[in-house]
Amino acid sequence: MDADTLVVIPARGGSKGIPHKNINIFNGKPLITYAIDCARAITLDNNICVSTDDDEIIEVVENYGLKVPFKRPDYLATDQCSTYDVLLHALDFYESINRKYKKLILLQPTSPFRTKGDVEKASALYSDDIDMVVSVTDASGNYYKEDQEGLLKNILGETAYTRRQDMSKMWRYNGAVYVINVLSLRQMPLSKFQRIRKYEMDEIHSIDLDTMFDWKLAEFVINEKLI
């Protein structure tokens, strides 16, 4: 990985769906260490930033051998704080010590089945003329929203009850890999990006641990050797 690429692993201490999930033990080791292992497979430790507000997370990460460069301030540890703010804070910290990055890779701790290959393949799709490469998984299907009368309408404007295989192809972000143009990030939040390329991942590798159901599903995948 290029030396001008920073890998950020955001890990807030507060978690409502799964308390302290980032350091819960998953298949024998703390969840966050899967993201650390993936980052270490593509770059050196000094290009990896775990951004956290939590002393227990810092202890787990540093016991794993990775130095946490700073403790995230309280105003970046609330439910209202955006990932955008966290990423800018990390970039600002490194610029304050004269280390400027052109590209940022965001690896969320909640994607334990993401691989080194996923990050490398997503990175290979990146170029300086786009805002971001993002990992996605298939989301094709019939989708509806309520109108002003409380009646369901197909959001794609396609015929209701269309067979899934006949629907327009759709994608959803799976939260596993984001390869971000720092110049674009300095100008606008991720939600405003227009020039985005996709990197497709299958359903199992896209599992994101947000709820206890997700956690149990991931354990099932491990126990049944589905991956």
Coordinates of N, CA, C and O in Angstrom, one line a residue, residues 31-188:
L31 N -13.1 -8.4 18.6 CA -13.6 -8.1 17.3 C -12.7 -7.1 16.5 O -12.5 -7.3 15.4
I32 N -12.3 -6.1 17.2 CA -11.5 -5.0 16.5 C -10.2 -5.5 16.0 O -9.7 -5.0 15.0
T33 N -9.7 -6.6 16.5 CA -8.4 -7.2 16.0 C -8.5 -7.7 14.6 O -7.5 -7.8 13.9
Y34 N -9.7 -8.0 14.1 CA -9.9 -8.5 12.7 C -9.6 -7.3 11.8 O -8.9 -7.5 10.7
A35 N -10.1 -6.1 12.1 CA -9.8 -4.9 11.3 C -8.3 -4.6 11.4 O -7.7 -4.2 10.4
I36 N -7.7 -4.7 12.6 CA -6.3 -4.4 12.7 C -5.5 -5.4 11.9 O -4.5 -5.0 11.1
D37 N -5.8 -6.7 11.9 CA -5.1 -7.7 11.1 C -5.2 -7.4 9.6 O -4.2 -7.5 8.9
C38 N -6.4 -7.0 9.2 CA -6.6 -6.6 7.8 C -5.7 -5.4 7.4 O -5.1 -5.4 6.3
A39 N -5.7 -4.4 8.3 CA -4.9 -3.2 8.0 C -3.4 -3.5 7.9 O -2.7 -3.1 7.1
R40 N -3.0 -4.4 8.9 CA -1.6 -4.7 8.9 C -1.1 -5.5 7.7 O 0.1 -5.6 7.3
A41 N -2.1 -6.2 7.1 CA -1.8 -7.0 5.9 C -1.5 -6.1 4.7 O -0.9 -6.6 3.7
I42 N -1.9 -4.9 4.7 CA -1.7 -4.0 3.6 C -0.8 -2.8 3.8 O -0.4 -2.1 2.9
T43 N -0.4 -2.5 5.1 CA 0.4 -1.3 5.3 C 1.1 -1.5 6.7 O 0.9 -2.4 7.4
L44 N 2.0 -0.5 7.0 CA 2.8 -0.5 8.2 C 1.9 0.1 9.4 O 1.0 0.8 9.1
D45 N 2.3 -0.3 10.6 CA 1.5 0.2 11.8 C 1.4 1.7 11.8 O 0.4 2.2 12.3
N46 N 2.5 2.4 11.4 CA 2.4 3.9 11.5 C 1.4 4.5 10.6 O 1.2 5.7 10.7
N47 N 0.9 3.7 9.7 CA -0.2 4.3 8.8 C -1.6 3.8 9.2 O -2.5 3.9 8.4
I48 N -1.7 3.2 10.4 CA -2.9 2.7 10.9 C -3.4 3.5 12.1 O -2.6 3.6 13.1
C49 N -4.6 4.0 12.1 CA -5.1 4.9 13.1 C -6.4 4.2 13.7 O -7.4 4.2 13.0
V50 N -6.3 3.7 14.9 CA -7.5 3.4 15.6 C -8.0 4.6 16.4 O -7.3 5.2 17.2
S51 N -9.2 5.1 16.0 CA -9.7 6.3 16.6 C -10.8 5.9 17.6 O -11.9 5.4 17.2
T52 N -10.5 6.1 18.9 CA -11.5 5.7 19.9 C -11.5 6.7 21.1 O -10.5 7.4 21.3
D53 N -12.6 6.7 21.8 CA -12.7 7.5 23.0 C -12.6 6.7 24.3 O -12.7 7.2 25.4
D54 N -12.4 5.4 24.1 CA -12.6 4.4 25.2 C -11.3 3.8 25.7 O -10.5 3.3 24.9
D55 N -11.1 3.9 27.0 CA -9.8 3.5 27.6 C -9.6 1.9 27.5 O -8.5 1.5 27.3
E56 N -10.8 1.2 27.6 CA -10.7 -0.3 27.4 C -10.3 -0.7 26.0 O -9.5 -1.6 25.8
I57 N -10.8 0.0 25.0 CA -10.5 -0.3 23.7 C -9.0 0.1 23.4 O -8.3 -0.7 22.8
I58 N -8.6 1.2 23.9 CA -7.1 1.5 23.8 C -6.3 0.5 24.4 O -5.3 0.0 23.8
E59 N -6.6 0.0 25.6 CA -5.8 -1.1 26.2 C -5.8 -2.4 25.4 O -4.7 -3.0 25.2
V60 N -6.9 -2.8 24.9 CA -7.0 -4.0 24.0 C -6.1 -3.8 22.8 O -5.3 -4.7 22.4
V61 N -6.2 -2.7 22.1 CA -5.5 -2.4 20.9 C -4.0 -2.4 21.2 O -3.2 -3.0 20.4
E62 N -3.6 -1.7 22.2 CA -2.2 -1.6 22.5 C -1.6 -2.9 23.0 O -0.4 -3.2 22.8
N63 N -2.4 -3.7 23.7 CA -2.0 -5.0 24.1 C -1.8 -5.9 22.9 O -1.1 -6.9 22.9
Y64 N -2.5 -5.6 21.8 CA -2.3 -6.3 20.6 C -1.1 -5.8 19.8 O -0.8 -6.3 18.7
G65 N -0.5 -4.8 20.3 CA 0.8 -4.4 19.7 C 0.7 -3.2 18.8 O 1.7 -2.7 18.2
L66 N -0.5 -2.5 18.7 CA -0.7 -1.4 17.9 C -0.8 -0.1 18.8 O -1.7 -0.1 19.6
K67 N 0.0 0.9 18.6 CA -0.1 2.1 19.3 C -1.3 2.9 18.9 O -1.5 3.2 17.7
V68 N -2.1 3.4 19.8 CA -3.2 4.3 19.5 C -2.7 5.7 19.6 O -2.2 6.1 20.6
P69 N -2.7 6.4 18.5 CA -2.0 7.7 18.4 C -2.7 8.8 19.3 O -2.0 9.8 19.6
F70 N -3.9 8.7 19.6 CA -4.6 9.8 20.4 C -5.9 9.2 20.9 O -6.4 8.1 20.5
K71 N -6.4 9.8 22.0 CA -7.7 9.5 22.5 C -8.7 10.5 21.9 O -8.6 11.7 22.1
R72 N -9.8 9.9 21.3 CA -10.7 10.8 20.7 C -11.4 11.7 21.7 O -11.9 11.2 22.7
P73 N -11.6 13.0 21.4 CA -12.3 13.9 22.4 C -13.7 13.5 22.6 O -14.4 12.9 21.7
D74 N -14.3 13.9 23.7 CA -15.7 13.5 24.0 C -16.7 14.0 23.0 O -17.7 13.3 22.7
Y75 N -16.4 15.2 22.4 CA -17.4 15.7 21.4 C -17.5 14.9 20.2 O -18.4 15.0 19.4
L76 N -16.5 14.0 20.0 CA -16.5 13.0 18.8 C -16.9 11.6 19.3 O -16.7 10.7 18.5
A77 N -17.6 11.5 20.4 CA -17.9 10.2 21.0 C -19.4 10.1 21.2 O -19.8 9.1 21.9
T78 N -20.2 11.0 20.7 CA -21.6 11.0 21.0 C -22.4 10.2 19.8 O -21.8 10.0 18.8
D79 N -23.6 9.9 20.1 CA -24.4 9.2 19.0 C -24.6 10.1 17.8 O -24.8 9.7 16.7
Q80 N -24.5 11.5 18.0 CA -24.8 12.4 17.0 C -23.5 12.6 16.1 O -23.6 13.2 15.0
C81 N -22.4 12.2 16.6 CA -21.1 12.5 15.9 C -21.1 11.6 14.6 O -21.4 10.4 14.6
S82 N -20.7 12.2 13.5 CA -20.6 11.5 12.3 C -19.2 10.9 12.0 O -18.2 11.4 12.5
T83 N -19.2 9.9 11.2 CA -17.9 9.3 10.7 C -17.1 10.3 10.0 O -15.9 10.3 10.1
Y84 N -17.8 11.2 9.3 CA -17.1 12.3 8.6 C -16.2 13.1 9.6 O -15.0 13.4 9.3
D85 N -16.8 13.5 10.7 CA -16.1 14.3 11.7 C -14.9 13.5 12.3 O -13.8 14.1 12.5
V86 N -15.1 12.2 12.5 CA -14.0 11.4 13.0 C -12.9 11.3 12.1 O -11.7 11.4 12.4
L87 N -13.2 11.1 10.8 CA -12.1 11.0 9.8 C -11.3 12.3 9.6 O -10.1 12.3 9.5
L88 N -12.1 13.4 9.6 CA -11.4 14.7 9.5 C -10.5 15.0 10.8 O -9.4 15.5 10.6
H89 N -11.0 14.6 11.9 CA -10.2 14.7 13.1 C -8.9 13.9 13.0 O -7.8 14.4 13.4
A90 N -8.9 12.7 12.5 CA -7.7 11.9 12.3 C -6.8 12.5 11.4 O -5.6 12.6 11.6
L91 N -7.3 13.0 10.2 CA -6.4 13.6 9.2 C -5.8 14.9 9.8 O -4.6 15.1 9.6
D92 N -6.5 15.7 10.6 CA -6.0 16.9 11.2 C -4.9 16.5 12.2 O -3.8 17.2 12.2
F93 N -5.0 15.4 12.9 CA -4.0 15.0 13.9 C -2.7 14.7 13.1 O -1.6 15.2 13.5
Y94 N -2.8 14.0 12.0 CA -1.6 13.6 11.3 C -0.9 14.8 10.6 O 0.3 14.9 10.5
E95 N -1.8 15.7 10.1 CA -1.2 16.9 9.5 C -0.5 17.8 10.5 O 0.5 18.4 10.2
S96 N -1.0 17.7 11.8 CA -0.3 18.5 12.8 C 1.1 18.0 13.2 O 1.9 18.7 13.8
I97 N 1.3 16.7 12.8 CA 2.7 16.2 13.0 C 3.4 16.0 11.6 O 4.3 15.1 11.5
N98 N 2.9 16.8 10.7 CA 3.6 16.9 9.3 C 3.5 15.6 8.6 O 4.5 15.2 7.8
R99 N 2.4 14.9 8.7 CA 2.1 13.7 7.9 C 0.8 13.9 7.1 O -0.2 13.9 7.7
K100 N 1.0 14.1 5.8 CA -0.2 14.4 5.0 C -0.5 13.2 4.1 O 0.4 12.7 3.4
Y101 N -1.8 12.8 4.1 CA -2.2 11.7 3.3 C -3.1 12.1 2.1 O -3.9 13.1 2.3
K102 N -3.0 11.4 1.0 CA -3.8 11.7 -0.2 C -5.1 10.8 -0.2 O -6.1 11.1 -0.9
K103 N -5.0 9.6 0.4 CA -6.0 8.6 0.3 C -6.3 8.1 1.7 O -5.3 7.9 2.5
L104 N -7.5 7.8 2.0 CA -7.9 7.2 3.3 C -8.7 5.9 3.1 O -9.6 5.9 2.3
I105 N -8.3 4.9 3.8 CA -9.1 3.7 3.8 C -9.8 3.5 5.1 O -9.1 3.5 6.2
L106 N -11.1 3.5 5.1 CA -11.9 3.3 6.3 C -12.3 1.8 6.5 O -12.9 1.2 5.6
L107 N -11.9 1.2 7.6 CA -12.2 -0.2 7.9 C -13.0 -0.2 9.2 O -12.4 0.0 10.3
Q108 N -14.2 -0.5 9.2 CA -15.0 -0.5 10.4 C -14.8 -1.9 11.1 O -14.7 -2.9 10.4
P109 N -14.8 -1.9 12.4 CA -14.4 -3.1 13.1 C -15.5 -4.2 13.0 O -15.3 -5.3 13.4
T110 N -16.7 -3.8 12.5 CA -17.8 -4.7 12.6 C -18.0 -5.6 11.3 O -19.0 -6.2 11.1
S111 N -16.9 -5.7 10.5 CA -16.9 -6.5 9.3 C -15.8 -7.6 9.5 O -14.8 -7.5 8.8
P112 N -16.0 -8.6 10.3 CA -14.9 -9.5 10.5 C -14.5 -10.4 9.4 O -13.4 -11.0 9.3
F113 N -15.4 -10.6 8.4 CA -15.2 -11.5 7.2 C -14.6 -10.7 6.0 O -14.3 -11.4 5.0
R114 N -14.4 -9.4 6.2 CA -13.6 -8.7 5.1 C -12.2 -9.2 5.1 O -11.6 -9.5 6.1
T115 N -11.6 -9.3 3.9 CA -10.3 -9.9 3.8 C -9.3 -8.8 3.2 O -9.7 -7.8 2.7
K116 N -8.0 -9.2 3.3 CA -6.9 -8.4 2.7 C -7.3 -8.2 1.2 O -7.1 -7.1 0.6
G117 N -7.7 -9.3 0.6 CA -8.0 -9.2 -0.9 C -9.1 -8.3 -1.2 O -9.1 -7.6 -2.2
D118 N -10.1 -8.2 -0.3 CA -11.2 -7.2 -0.5 C -10.6 -5.8 -0.5 O -11.0 -5.0 -1.4
V119 N -9.8 -5.5 0.4 CA -9.2 -4.1 0.5 C -8.3 -3.8 -0.7 O -8.4 -2.8 -1.3
E120 N -7.5 -4.8 -1.1 CA -6.6 -4.6 -2.2 C -7.4 -4.4 -3.5 O -7.1 -3.6 -4.4
K121 N -8.4 -5.2 -3.7 CA -9.2 -5.1 -5.0 C -10.0 -3.8 -5.0 O -10.1 -3.2 -6.1
A122 N -10.5 -3.4 -3.9 CA -11.2 -2.1 -3.8 C -10.2 -1.0 -4.1 O -10.5 -0.1 -4.9
S123 N -9.1 -1.1 -3.5 CA -8.0 0.0 -3.7 C -7.6 0.0 -5.2 O -7.3 1.1 -5.7
A124 N -7.6 -1.1 -5.9 CA -7.2 -1.1 -7.3 C -8.2 -0.4 -8.2 O -7.8 0.0 -9.3
L125 N -9.4 -0.3 -7.7 CA -10.4 0.4 -8.5 C -10.4 1.9 -8.3 O -11.0 2.7 -9.0
Y126 N -9.6 2.4 -7.3 CA -9.5 3.8 -7.0 C -8.6 4.6 -8.0 O -7.6 4.1 -8.5
S127 N -9.0 5.8 -8.3 CA -8.2 6.7 -9.0 C -8.4 8.1 -8.5 O -9.5 8.4 -7.8
D128 N -7.5 9.0 -8.7 CA -7.6 10.4 -8.1 C -8.7 11.2 -8.6 O -9.0 12.3 -8.0
D129 N -9.4 10.8 -9.7 CA -10.5 11.6 -10.3 C -11.8 11.2 -9.8 O -12.9 11.7 -10.2
I130 N -11.9 10.3 -8.8 CA -13.2 10.0 -8.2 C -13.2 10.3 -6.7 O -12.1 10.6 -6.1
D131 N -14.3 10.3 -6.1 CA -14.4 10.6 -4.6 C -14.2 9.4 -3.7 O -13.5 9.5 -2.7
M132 N -14.6 8.2 -4.2 CA -14.6 7.1 -3.3 C -14.8 5.7 -4.1 O -15.6 5.7 -5.0
V133 N -14.2 4.7 -3.6 CA -14.6 3.3 -3.9 C -15.2 2.7 -2.6 O -14.7 2.9 -1.5
V134 N -16.4 2.1 -2.8 CA -17.1 1.6 -1.6 C -17.5 0.1 -1.9 O -17.9 -0.2 -3.0
S135 N -17.4 -0.7 -0.8 CA -17.8 -2.1 -1.0 C -19.3 -2.2 -0.8 O -20.0 -1.5 0.0
V136 N -19.9 -3.0 -1.7 CA -21.4 -3.2 -1.7 C -21.7 -4.6 -1.8 O -20.9 -5.5 -2.1
T137 N -23.0 -4.9 -1.6 CA -23.5 -6.2 -1.8 C -24.9 -6.1 -2.5 O -25.5 -5.0 -2.5
D138 N -25.4 -7.1 -3.1 CA -26.6 -7.1 -3.9 C -27.8 -6.7 -3.0 O -27.9 -7.3 -1.9
A139 N -28.6 -5.8 -3.5 CA -29.8 -5.4 -2.8 C -31.0 -5.4 -3.7 O -32.0 -4.6 -3.4
S140 N -31.0 -6.1 -4.8 CA -32.1 -6.1 -5.7 C -33.3 -6.6 -5.1 O -33.3 -7.5 -4.3
G141 N -34.5 -6.1 -5.5 CA -35.7 -6.6 -5.0 C -36.8 -5.5 -5.2 O -36.6 -4.5 -5.8
N142 N -38.0 -5.9 -4.7 CA -39.2 -5.0 -4.7 C -39.1 -4.1 -3.4 O -39.2 -4.7 -2.3
Y143 N -39.1 -2.8 -3.6 CA -39.0 -1.9 -2.4 C -40.1 -0.9 -2.5 O -40.4 -0.3 -3.5
Y144 N -40.7 -0.6 -1.3 CA -41.9 0.2 -1.3 C -41.7 1.3 -0.2 O -41.0 1.1 0.8
K145 N -42.4 2.4 -0.3 CA -42.5 3.4 0.7 C -44.0 3.9 0.8 O -44.7 3.7 -0.2
E146 N -44.4 4.5 1.9 CA -45.7 5.0 2.0 C -45.9 6.3 1.4 O -45.0 7.2 1.5
D147 N -47.0 6.5 0.7 CA -47.3 7.8 0.2 C -48.0 8.7 1.3 O -48.2 8.2 2.4
Q148 N -48.5 9.8 0.9 CA -49.2 10.7 1.9 C -50.5 10.1 2.4 O -51.0 10.5 3.5
E149 N -51.1 9.1 1.7 CA -52.3 8.5 2.2 C -52.0 7.2 3.0 O -52.9 6.5 3.4
G150 N -50.7 6.9 3.2 CA -50.3 5.7 3.9 C -50.4 4.5 3.1 O -50.4 3.4 3.6
L151 N -50.4 4.6 1.8 CA -50.4 3.5 0.9 C -49.0 3.2 0.3 O -48.3 4.1 0.1
L152 N -48.7 2.0 0.1 CA -47.4 1.6 -0.4 C -47.3 1.8 -1.9 O -48.1 1.5 -2.7
K153 N -46.1 2.4 -2.3 CA -45.8 2.7 -3.7 C -44.4 2.1 -3.9 O -43.5 2.3 -3.1
N154 N -44.2 1.5 -5.1 CA -42.9 1.0 -5.5 C -41.9 2.1 -5.7 O -42.2 3.0 -6.5
I155 N -40.8 2.1 -5.0 CA -39.9 3.3 -5.1 C -39.2 3.4 -6.4 O -38.7 4.4 -6.8
L156 N -39.1 2.2 -7.1 CA -38.4 2.2 -8.4 C -39.4 2.6 -9.5 O -38.9 2.7 -10.7
G157 N -40.7 2.6 -9.2 CA -41.6 2.9 -10.3 C -41.8 1.7 -11.2 O -42.4 1.9 -12.3
E158 N -41.4 0.6 -10.8 CA -41.6 -0.6 -11.6 C -42.8 -1.4 -11.2 O -43.4 -1.1 -10.1
T159 N -43.3 -2.3 -12.0 CA -44.5 -3.0 -11.8 C -44.4 -3.8 -10.5 O -43.4 -4.5 -10.2
A160 N -45.4 -3.7 -9.6 CA -45.4 -4.4 -8.4 C -45.3 -5.9 -8.6 O -45.8 -6.4 -9.6
Y161 N -44.7 -6.6 -7.7 CA -44.6 -8.1 -7.7 C -43.7 -8.6 -8.9 O -43.8 -9.7 -9.3
T162 N -42.8 -7.7 -9.4 CA -41.9 -8.1 -10.4 C -40.9 -9.2 -9.8 O -40.5 -9.0 -8.7
R163 N -40.6 -10.2 -10.6 CA -39.7 -11.2 -10.1 C -38.4 -10.6 -9.8 O -37.9 -9.7 -10.5
R164 N -37.7 -11.1 -8.7 CA -36.5 -10.5 -8.3 C -35.4 -10.4 -9.4 O -34.7 -9.5 -9.6
Q165 N -35.4 -11.5 -10.2 CA -34.4 -11.6 -11.3 C -34.7 -10.7 -12.4 O -33.8 -10.4 -13.2
D166 N -35.9 -10.1 -12.4 CA -36.2 -9.2 -13.5 C -36.1 -7.7 -13.1 O -36.3 -6.8 -13.9
M167 N -35.8 -7.5 -11.8 CA -35.8 -6.1 -11.2 C -34.4 -5.5 -11.7 O -33.5 -6.1 -12.0
S168 N -34.5 -4.1 -11.7 CA -33.2 -3.4 -11.9 C -32.2 -3.8 -10.9 O -32.5 -3.9 -9.7
K169 N -30.9 -3.9 -11.2 CA -29.9 -4.2 -10.3 C -29.7 -3.1 -9.3 O -29.6 -1.9 -9.7
M170 N -29.6 -3.4 -8.0 CA -29.4 -2.4 -7.0 C -28.3 -2.9 -6.0 O -28.1 -4.1 -5.9
W171 N -27.7 -2.0 -5.3 CA -26.7 -2.3 -4.4 C -26.9 -1.5 -3.1 O -27.5 -0.5 -3.1
R172 N -26.3 -2.1 -2.0 CA -26.3 -1.4 -0.8 C -24.9 -1.4 -0.2 O -24.1 -2.4 -0.4
Y173 N -24.5 -0.3 0.4 CA -23.2 -0.3 1.1 C -23.2 -1.4 2.2 O -24.1 -1.5 3.0
N174 N -22.1 -2.1 2.3 CA -22.0 -3.2 3.3 C -21.2 -2.8 4.5 O -21.1 -3.5 5.5
G175 N -20.5 -1.6 4.4 CA -19.8 -1.1 5.6 C -18.4 -1.7 5.7 O -17.7 -1.3 6.7
A176 N -17.9 -2.5 4.8 CA -16.7 -3.2 5.0 C -15.4 -2.4 4.6 O -14.4 -2.4 5.3
V177 N -15.5 -1.8 3.4 CA -14.3 -1.1 2.8 C -14.7 0.2 2.2 O -15.7 0.3 1.4
Y178 N -14.1 1.3 2.6 CA -14.2 2.6 1.9 C -12.8 3.1 1.5 O -12.0 3.2 2.4
V179 N -12.6 3.4 0.3 CA -11.3 4.0 -0.2 C -11.7 5.4 -0.6 O -12.3 5.6 -1.6
I180 N -11.2 6.4 0.1 CA -11.7 7.7 0.1 C -10.6 8.7 -0.4 O -9.5 8.7 0.1
N181 N -11.0 9.6 -1.3 CA -10.1 10.7 -1.8 C -10.1 11.7 -0.7 O -11.1 12.3 -0.4
V182 N -8.9 12.0 -0.1 CA -8.9 13.0 1.0 C -9.3 14.4 0.5 O -9.9 15.1 1.3
L183 N -8.9 14.7 -0.7 CA -9.3 16.1 -1.2 C -10.8 16.2 -1.2 O -11.4 17.2 -0.8
S184 N -11.5 15.2 -1.7 CA -13.0 15.2 -1.7 C -13.5 15.2 -0.3 O -14.5 16.0 0.0
L185 N -12.9 14.5 0.6 CA -13.4 14.5 2.0 C -13.2 15.8 2.7 O -14.1 16.2 3.5
R186 N -12.2 16.6 2.3 CA -12.0 17.9 2.8 C -13.1 18.9 2.3 O -13.3 19.9 3.0
Q187 N -13.7 18.5 1.2 CA -14.7 19.4 0.6 C -16.1 19.1 1.0 O -17.0 20.0 1.0
M188 N -16.4 17.8 1.4 CA -17.8 17.5 1.6 C -17.8 16.1 2.4 O -16.9 15.3 2.3

